[in-house]
CSV table of C-alpha atoms in Angstrom, one decimal:
chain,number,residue,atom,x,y,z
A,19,UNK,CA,133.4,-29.0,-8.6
A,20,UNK,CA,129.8,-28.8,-7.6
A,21,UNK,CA,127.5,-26.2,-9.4
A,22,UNK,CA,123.7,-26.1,-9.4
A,23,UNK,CA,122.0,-25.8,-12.7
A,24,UNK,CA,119.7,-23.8,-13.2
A,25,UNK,CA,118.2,-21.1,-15.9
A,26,UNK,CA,119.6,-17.8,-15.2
A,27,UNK,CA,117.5,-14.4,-15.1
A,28,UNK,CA,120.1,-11.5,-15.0
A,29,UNK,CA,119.2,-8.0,-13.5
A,30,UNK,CA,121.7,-4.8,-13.9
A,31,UNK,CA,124.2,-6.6,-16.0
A,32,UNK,CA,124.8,-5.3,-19.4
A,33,UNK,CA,123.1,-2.8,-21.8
A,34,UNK,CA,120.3,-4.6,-23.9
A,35,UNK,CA,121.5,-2.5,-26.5
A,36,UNK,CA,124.3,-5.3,-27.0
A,37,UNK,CA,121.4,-7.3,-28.9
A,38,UNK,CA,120.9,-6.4,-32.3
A,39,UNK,CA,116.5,-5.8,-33.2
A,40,UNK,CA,116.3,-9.2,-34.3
A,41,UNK,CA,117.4,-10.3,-30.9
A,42,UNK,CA,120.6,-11.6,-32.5
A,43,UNK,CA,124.4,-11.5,-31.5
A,44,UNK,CA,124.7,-8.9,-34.5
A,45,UNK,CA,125.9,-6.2,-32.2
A,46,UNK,CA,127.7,-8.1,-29.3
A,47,UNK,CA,131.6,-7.6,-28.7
A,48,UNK,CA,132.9,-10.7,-27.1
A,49,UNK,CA,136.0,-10.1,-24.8
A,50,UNK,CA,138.1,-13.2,-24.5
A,51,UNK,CA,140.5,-13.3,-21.7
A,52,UNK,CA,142.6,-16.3,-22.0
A,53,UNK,CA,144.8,-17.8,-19.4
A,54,UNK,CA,147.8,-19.6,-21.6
A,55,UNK,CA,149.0,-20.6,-24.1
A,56,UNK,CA,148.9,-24.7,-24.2
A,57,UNK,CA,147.1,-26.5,-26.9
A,58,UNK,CA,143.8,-26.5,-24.4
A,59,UNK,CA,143.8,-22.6,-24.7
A,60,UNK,CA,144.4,-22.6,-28.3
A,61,UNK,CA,141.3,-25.3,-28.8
A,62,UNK,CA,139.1,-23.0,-26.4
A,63,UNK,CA,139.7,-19.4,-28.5
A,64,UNK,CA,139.6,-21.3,-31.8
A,65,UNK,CA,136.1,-22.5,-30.5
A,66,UNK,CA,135.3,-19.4,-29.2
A,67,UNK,CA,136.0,-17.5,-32.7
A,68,UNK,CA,134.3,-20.1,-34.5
A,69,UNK,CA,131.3,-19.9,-32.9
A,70,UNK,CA,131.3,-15.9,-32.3
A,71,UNK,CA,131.7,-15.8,-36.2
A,72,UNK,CA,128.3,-17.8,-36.2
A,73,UNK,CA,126.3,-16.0,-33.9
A,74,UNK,CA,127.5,-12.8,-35.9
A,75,UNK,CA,129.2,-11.7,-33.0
A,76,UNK,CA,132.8,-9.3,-32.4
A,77,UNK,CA,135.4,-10.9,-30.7
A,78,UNK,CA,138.4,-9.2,-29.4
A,79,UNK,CA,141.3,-12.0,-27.7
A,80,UNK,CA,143.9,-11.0,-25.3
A,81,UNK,CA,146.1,-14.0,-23.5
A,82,UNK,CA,147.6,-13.8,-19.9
A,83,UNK,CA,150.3,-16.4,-20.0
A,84,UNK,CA,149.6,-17.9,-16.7
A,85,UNK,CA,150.2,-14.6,-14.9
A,86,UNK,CA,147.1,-12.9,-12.6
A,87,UNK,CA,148.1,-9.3,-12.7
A,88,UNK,CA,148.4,-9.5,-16.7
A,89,UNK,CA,144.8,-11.3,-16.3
A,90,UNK,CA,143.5,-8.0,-14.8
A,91,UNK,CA,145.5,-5.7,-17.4
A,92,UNK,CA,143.7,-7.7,-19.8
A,93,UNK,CA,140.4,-7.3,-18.0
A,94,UNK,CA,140.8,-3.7,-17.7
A,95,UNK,CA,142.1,-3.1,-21.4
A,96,UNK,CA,138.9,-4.7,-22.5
A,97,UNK,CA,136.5,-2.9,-20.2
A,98,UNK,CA,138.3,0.6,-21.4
A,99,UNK,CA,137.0,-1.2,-24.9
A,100,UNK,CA,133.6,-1.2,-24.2
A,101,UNK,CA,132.9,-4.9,-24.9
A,102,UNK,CA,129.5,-5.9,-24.4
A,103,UNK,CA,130.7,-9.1,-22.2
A,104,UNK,CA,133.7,-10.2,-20.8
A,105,UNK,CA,134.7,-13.9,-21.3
A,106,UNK,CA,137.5,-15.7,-18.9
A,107,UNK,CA,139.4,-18.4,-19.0
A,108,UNK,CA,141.4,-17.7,-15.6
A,109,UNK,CA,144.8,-18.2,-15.0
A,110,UNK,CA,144.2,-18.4,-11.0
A,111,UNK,CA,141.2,-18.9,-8.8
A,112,UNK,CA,142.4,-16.6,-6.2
A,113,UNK,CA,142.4,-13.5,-8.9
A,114,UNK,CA,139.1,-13.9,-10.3
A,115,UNK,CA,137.6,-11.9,-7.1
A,116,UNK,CA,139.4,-9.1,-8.7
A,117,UNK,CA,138.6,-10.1,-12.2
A,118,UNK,CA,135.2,-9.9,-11.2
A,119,UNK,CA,134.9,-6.6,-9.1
A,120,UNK,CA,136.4,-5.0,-11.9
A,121,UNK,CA,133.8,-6.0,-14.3
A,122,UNK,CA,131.4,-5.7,-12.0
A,123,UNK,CA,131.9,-1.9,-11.5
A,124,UNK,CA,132.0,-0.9,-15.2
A,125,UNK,CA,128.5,-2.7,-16.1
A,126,UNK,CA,130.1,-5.3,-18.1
A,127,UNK,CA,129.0,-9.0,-17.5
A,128,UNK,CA,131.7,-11.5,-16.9
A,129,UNK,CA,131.0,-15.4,-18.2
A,130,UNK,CA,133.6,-17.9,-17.4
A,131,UNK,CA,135.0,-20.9,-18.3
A,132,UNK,CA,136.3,-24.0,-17.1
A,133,UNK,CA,136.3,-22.7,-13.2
A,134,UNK,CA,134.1,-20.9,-11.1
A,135,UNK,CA,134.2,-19.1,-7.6
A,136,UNK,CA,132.1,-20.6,-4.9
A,137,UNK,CA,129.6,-17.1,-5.0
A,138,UNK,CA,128.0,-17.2,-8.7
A,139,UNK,CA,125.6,-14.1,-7.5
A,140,UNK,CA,128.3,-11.2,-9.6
A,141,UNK,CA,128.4,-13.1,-12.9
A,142,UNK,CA,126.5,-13.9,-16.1
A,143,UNK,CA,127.4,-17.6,-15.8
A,144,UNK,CA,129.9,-20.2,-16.8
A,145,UNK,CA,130.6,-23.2,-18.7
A,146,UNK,CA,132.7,-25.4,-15.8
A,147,UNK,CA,134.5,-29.0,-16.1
A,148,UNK,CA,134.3,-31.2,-12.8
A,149,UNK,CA,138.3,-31.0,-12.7
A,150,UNK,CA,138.3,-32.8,-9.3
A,151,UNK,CA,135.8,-35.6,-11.1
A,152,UNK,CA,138.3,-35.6,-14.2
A,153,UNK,CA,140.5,-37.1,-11.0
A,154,UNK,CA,138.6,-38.6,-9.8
A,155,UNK,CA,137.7,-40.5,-12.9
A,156,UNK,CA,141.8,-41.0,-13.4
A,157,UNK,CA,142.3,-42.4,-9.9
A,158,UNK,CA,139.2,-44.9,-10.5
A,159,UNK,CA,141.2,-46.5,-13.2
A,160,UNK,CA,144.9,-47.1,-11.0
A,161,UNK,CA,142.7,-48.2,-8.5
A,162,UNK,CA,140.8,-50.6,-10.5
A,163,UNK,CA,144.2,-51.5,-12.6
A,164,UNK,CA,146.4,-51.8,-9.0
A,165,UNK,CA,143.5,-53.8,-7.1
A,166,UNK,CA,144.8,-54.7,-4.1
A,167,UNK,CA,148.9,-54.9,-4.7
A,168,UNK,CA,150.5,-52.0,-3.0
A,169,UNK,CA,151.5,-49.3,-6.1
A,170,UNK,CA,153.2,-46.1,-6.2
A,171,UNK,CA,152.0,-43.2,-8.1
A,172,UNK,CA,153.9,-39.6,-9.4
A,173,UNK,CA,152.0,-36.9,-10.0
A,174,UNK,CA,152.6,-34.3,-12.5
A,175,UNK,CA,150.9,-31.2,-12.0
A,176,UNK,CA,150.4,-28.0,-14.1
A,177,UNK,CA,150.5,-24.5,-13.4
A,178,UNK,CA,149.8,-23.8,-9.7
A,179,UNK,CA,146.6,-21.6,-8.6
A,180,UNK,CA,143.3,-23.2,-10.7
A,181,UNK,CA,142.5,-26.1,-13.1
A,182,UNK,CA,145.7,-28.2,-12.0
A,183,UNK,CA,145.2,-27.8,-8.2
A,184,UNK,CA,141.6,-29.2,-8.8
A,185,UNK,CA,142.9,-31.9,-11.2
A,186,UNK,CA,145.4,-33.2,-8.5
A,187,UNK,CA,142.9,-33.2,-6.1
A,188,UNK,CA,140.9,-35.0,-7.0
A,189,UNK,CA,143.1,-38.1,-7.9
A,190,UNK,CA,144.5,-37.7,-4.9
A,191,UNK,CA,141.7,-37.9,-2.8
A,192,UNK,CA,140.0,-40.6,-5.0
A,193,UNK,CA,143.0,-42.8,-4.8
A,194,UNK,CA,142.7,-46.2,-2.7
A,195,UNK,CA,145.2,-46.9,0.6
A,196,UNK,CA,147.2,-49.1,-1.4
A,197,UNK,CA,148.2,-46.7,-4.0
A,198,UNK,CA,150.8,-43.8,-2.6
A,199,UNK,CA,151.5,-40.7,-3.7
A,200,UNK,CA,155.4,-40.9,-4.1
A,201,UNK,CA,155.8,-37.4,-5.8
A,202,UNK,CA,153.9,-34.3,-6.8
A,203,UNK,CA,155.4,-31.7,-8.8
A,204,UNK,CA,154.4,-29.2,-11.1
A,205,UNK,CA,155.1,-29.5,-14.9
A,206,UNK,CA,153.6,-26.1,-15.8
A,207,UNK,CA,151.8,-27.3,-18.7
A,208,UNK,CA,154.7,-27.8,-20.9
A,209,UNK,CA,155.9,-30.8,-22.4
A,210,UNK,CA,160.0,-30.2,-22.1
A,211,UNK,CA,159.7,-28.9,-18.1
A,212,UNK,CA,157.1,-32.2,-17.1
A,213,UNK,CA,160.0,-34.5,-19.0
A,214,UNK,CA,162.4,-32.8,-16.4
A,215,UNK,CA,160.1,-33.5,-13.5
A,216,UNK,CA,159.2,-36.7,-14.8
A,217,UNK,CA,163.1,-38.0,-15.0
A,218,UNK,CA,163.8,-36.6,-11.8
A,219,UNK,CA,160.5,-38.7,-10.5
A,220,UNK,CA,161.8,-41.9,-11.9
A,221,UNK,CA,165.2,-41.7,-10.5
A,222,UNK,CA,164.3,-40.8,-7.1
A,223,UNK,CA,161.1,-43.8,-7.5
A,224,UNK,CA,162.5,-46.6,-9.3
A,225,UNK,CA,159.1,-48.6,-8.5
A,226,UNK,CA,156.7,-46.2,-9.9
A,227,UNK,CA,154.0,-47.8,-11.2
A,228,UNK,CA,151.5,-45.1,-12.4
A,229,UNK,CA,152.0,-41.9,-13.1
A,230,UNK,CA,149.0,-38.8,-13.2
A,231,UNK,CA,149.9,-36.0,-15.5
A,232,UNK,CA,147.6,-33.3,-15.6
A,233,UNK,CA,147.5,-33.0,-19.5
A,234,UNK,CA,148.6,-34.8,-22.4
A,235,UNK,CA,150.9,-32.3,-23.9
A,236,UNK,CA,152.9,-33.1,-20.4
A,237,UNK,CA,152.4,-36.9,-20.3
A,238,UNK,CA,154.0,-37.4,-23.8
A,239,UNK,CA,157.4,-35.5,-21.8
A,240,UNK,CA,156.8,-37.6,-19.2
A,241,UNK,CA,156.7,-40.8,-21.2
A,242,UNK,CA,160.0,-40.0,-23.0
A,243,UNK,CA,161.5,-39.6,-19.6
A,244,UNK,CA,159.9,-43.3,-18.8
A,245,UNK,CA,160.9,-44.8,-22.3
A,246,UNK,CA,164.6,-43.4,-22.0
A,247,UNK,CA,165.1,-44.6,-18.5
A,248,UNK,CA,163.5,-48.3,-19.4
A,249,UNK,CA,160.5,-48.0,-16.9
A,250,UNK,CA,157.0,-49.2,-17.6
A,251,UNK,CA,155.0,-46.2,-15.8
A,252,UNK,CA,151.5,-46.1,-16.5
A,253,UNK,CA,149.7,-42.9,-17.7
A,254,UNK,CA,146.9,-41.5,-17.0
A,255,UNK,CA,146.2,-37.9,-18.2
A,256,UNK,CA,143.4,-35.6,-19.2
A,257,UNK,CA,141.7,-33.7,-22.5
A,258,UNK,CA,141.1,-36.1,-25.7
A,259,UNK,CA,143.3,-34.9,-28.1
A,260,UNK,CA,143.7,-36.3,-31.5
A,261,UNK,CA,147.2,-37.2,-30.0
A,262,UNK,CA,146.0,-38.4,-26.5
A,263,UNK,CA,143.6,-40.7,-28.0
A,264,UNK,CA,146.2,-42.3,-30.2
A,265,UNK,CA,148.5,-42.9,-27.5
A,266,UNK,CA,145.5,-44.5,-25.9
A,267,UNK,CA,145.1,-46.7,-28.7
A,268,UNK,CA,148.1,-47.8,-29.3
A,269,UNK,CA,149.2,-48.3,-24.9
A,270,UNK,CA,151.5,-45.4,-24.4
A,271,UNK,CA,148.9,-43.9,-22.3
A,272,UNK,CA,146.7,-45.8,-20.2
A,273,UNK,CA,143.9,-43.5,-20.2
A,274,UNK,CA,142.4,-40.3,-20.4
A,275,UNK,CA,139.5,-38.0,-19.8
A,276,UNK,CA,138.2,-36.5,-22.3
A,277,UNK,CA,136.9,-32.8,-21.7
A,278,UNK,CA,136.4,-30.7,-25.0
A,279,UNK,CA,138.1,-27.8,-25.3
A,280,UNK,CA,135.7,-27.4,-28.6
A,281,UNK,CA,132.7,-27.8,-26.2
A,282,UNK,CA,133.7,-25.4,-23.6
A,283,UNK,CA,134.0,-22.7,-26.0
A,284,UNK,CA,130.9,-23.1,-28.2
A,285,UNK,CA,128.7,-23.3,-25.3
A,286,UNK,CA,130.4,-20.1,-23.6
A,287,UNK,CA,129.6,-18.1,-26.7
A,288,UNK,CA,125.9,-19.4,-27.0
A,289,UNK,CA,124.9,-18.8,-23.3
A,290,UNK,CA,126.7,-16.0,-23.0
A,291,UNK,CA,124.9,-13.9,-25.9
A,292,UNK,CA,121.6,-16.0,-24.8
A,293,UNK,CA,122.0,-14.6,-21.0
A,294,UNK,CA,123.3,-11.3,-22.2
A,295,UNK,CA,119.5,-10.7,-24.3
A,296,UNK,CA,118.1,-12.0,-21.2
A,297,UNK,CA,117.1,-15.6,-23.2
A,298,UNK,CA,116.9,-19.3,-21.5
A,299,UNK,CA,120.3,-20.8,-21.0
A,300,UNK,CA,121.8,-22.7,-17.9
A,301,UNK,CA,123.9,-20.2,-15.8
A,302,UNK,CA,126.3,-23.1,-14.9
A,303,UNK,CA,126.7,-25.5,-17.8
A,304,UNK,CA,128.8,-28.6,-16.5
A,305,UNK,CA,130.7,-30.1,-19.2
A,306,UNK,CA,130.5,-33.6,-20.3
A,307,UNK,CA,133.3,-35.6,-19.0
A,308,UNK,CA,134.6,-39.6,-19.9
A,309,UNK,CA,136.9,-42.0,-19.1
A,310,UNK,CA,138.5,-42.9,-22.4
A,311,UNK,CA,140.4,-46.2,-22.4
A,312,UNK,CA,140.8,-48.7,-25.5
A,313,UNK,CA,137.7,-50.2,-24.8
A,314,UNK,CA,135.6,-46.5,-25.7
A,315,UNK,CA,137.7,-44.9,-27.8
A,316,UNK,CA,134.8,-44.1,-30.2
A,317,UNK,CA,132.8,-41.9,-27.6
A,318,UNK,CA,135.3,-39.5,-27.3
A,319,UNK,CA,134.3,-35.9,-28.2
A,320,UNK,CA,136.0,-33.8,-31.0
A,321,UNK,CA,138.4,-31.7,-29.0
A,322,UNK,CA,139.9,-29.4,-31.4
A,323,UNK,CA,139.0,-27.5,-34.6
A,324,UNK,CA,140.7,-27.5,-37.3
């Protein structure tokens, strides 16, 4: 996903009264809007708190479970709370017009994370991952691996409507000619329904060769359904989890990208209070993304608190 950087000034969007007289965070509620419930989302609010707690600022959580009109419930519940900014973790692209609107009539700045719409002008600003380059970065190492031998691939997506479409993407698109997309289906971010998929995807493609799963909570189903049915499918997945990096290690997964859930969150709560008292920060922050294979294990990023 391509966003400029640059340093944000913000006009009309929030009551510098949300600033305490030292200029610091003393007197900011945080409203945290988050979109599920998989170990990504728990990483991102625990990194959210964490950091809140040391910027002396409020937080107040609410979680949407994947579903759009709960996201705007949630949005609407916070704004009738008077928080001084709205933080959101989306569950869907398409709603965040909505989202935004919303949050946009009652004075309250919206900052968002992970994703972004392709107008920036009606928010605060956003911490985003390149989920097509995460892909991208995925399909560079089946096409490296594959070389020139015809391959095919299974994809494994997660829930439909934001980071997952973007994810899938971009490894499609990035794949080589000689590496075919056999099967995409969506595991919903959980690990029992992306086993289903994944046994399903074996049976019908005996001769898959690689499989993209669009997290790691998913590609550890996925390689159960590989293991029980005696196939060799290589993994590639996404985030950098304690657990993903060990499966790294030790060859159940191939590789992964690492994209800190830790990260995302700290830096939303620093630029968000920073933009909110109308200080320096990037508007769009892009996450650091990396490949992480056996070779670079050591340059992964912590992903979780604990």
């Amino acid at each position: 996903m391509a966003a400029a950087l640059g340093i944000a000034s913000l006009s009309a969007c929030g009551d510098d009264s949300a600033a305490g007289s030292d200029g610091s965070a003393k007197s900011v509620t945080l409203g945290f809007v988050n979109g599920a419930t998989t170990e990504f989302h728990t990483c991102l609010q625990k990194a959210i708190e964490s950091e809140a707690g040391a910027e002396g600022a409020k937080v107040i959580t609410a979680n949407s479970k994947q579903d759009p009109a709960a996201e705007l419930s949630n949005i609407e519940d916070m704004i009738s709370r008077s928080v001084s900014v709205l933080i959101v973790q989306t569950v869907n692209v398409d709603a965040l017009k909505n989202d935004i609107a919303k949050a946009k009539s009652a004075n309250i700045p919206i900052f968002l994370t992970s994703v972004i719409t392709s107008d920036t002008s009606n928010i605060l600003g956003a911490v985003v991952v390149d989920l097509n380059g995460v892909g991208k970065l995925d399909a560079g190492w089946v096409a490296k691996d594959a070389g020139s031998a015809d391959a095919e691939a299974g994809v494994i997506a997660g829930a439909p409507g934001a980071a997952s479409d973007l994810l899938v993407k971009g490894f499609t698109e990035a794949l080589p000619a000689n590496v075919k997309v056999v099967a995409n289906q969506p595991g919903m971010f959980n690990r029992a329904k992306a086993q289903d998929v994944a046994e399903n995807m074996i049976q019908a493609h005996p001769n898959l060769k690689y499989a993209f799963v669009a997290n790691e909570d998913m590609a550890f189903g996925a390689l159960q359904a590989f293991q029980a049915a005696g196939k060799d499918v290589k993994i590639v997945t996404a985030n950098g989890t304690d657990e993903g990096l060990a499966a790294v290690k030790d060859g159940r997964f191939a590789a992964t990208v690492a994209n800190s859930a830790t990260t995302i969150g700290q830096l939303a709560v620093k630029n968000a209070i920073t933009l909110l008292n109308k200080g320096q920060a990037d508007k769009i922050a892009n996450l650091p993304i990396a490949l992480i294979t056996k070779d670079n294990l050591s340059e992964a990023p912590k992903y979780c608190l604990s």
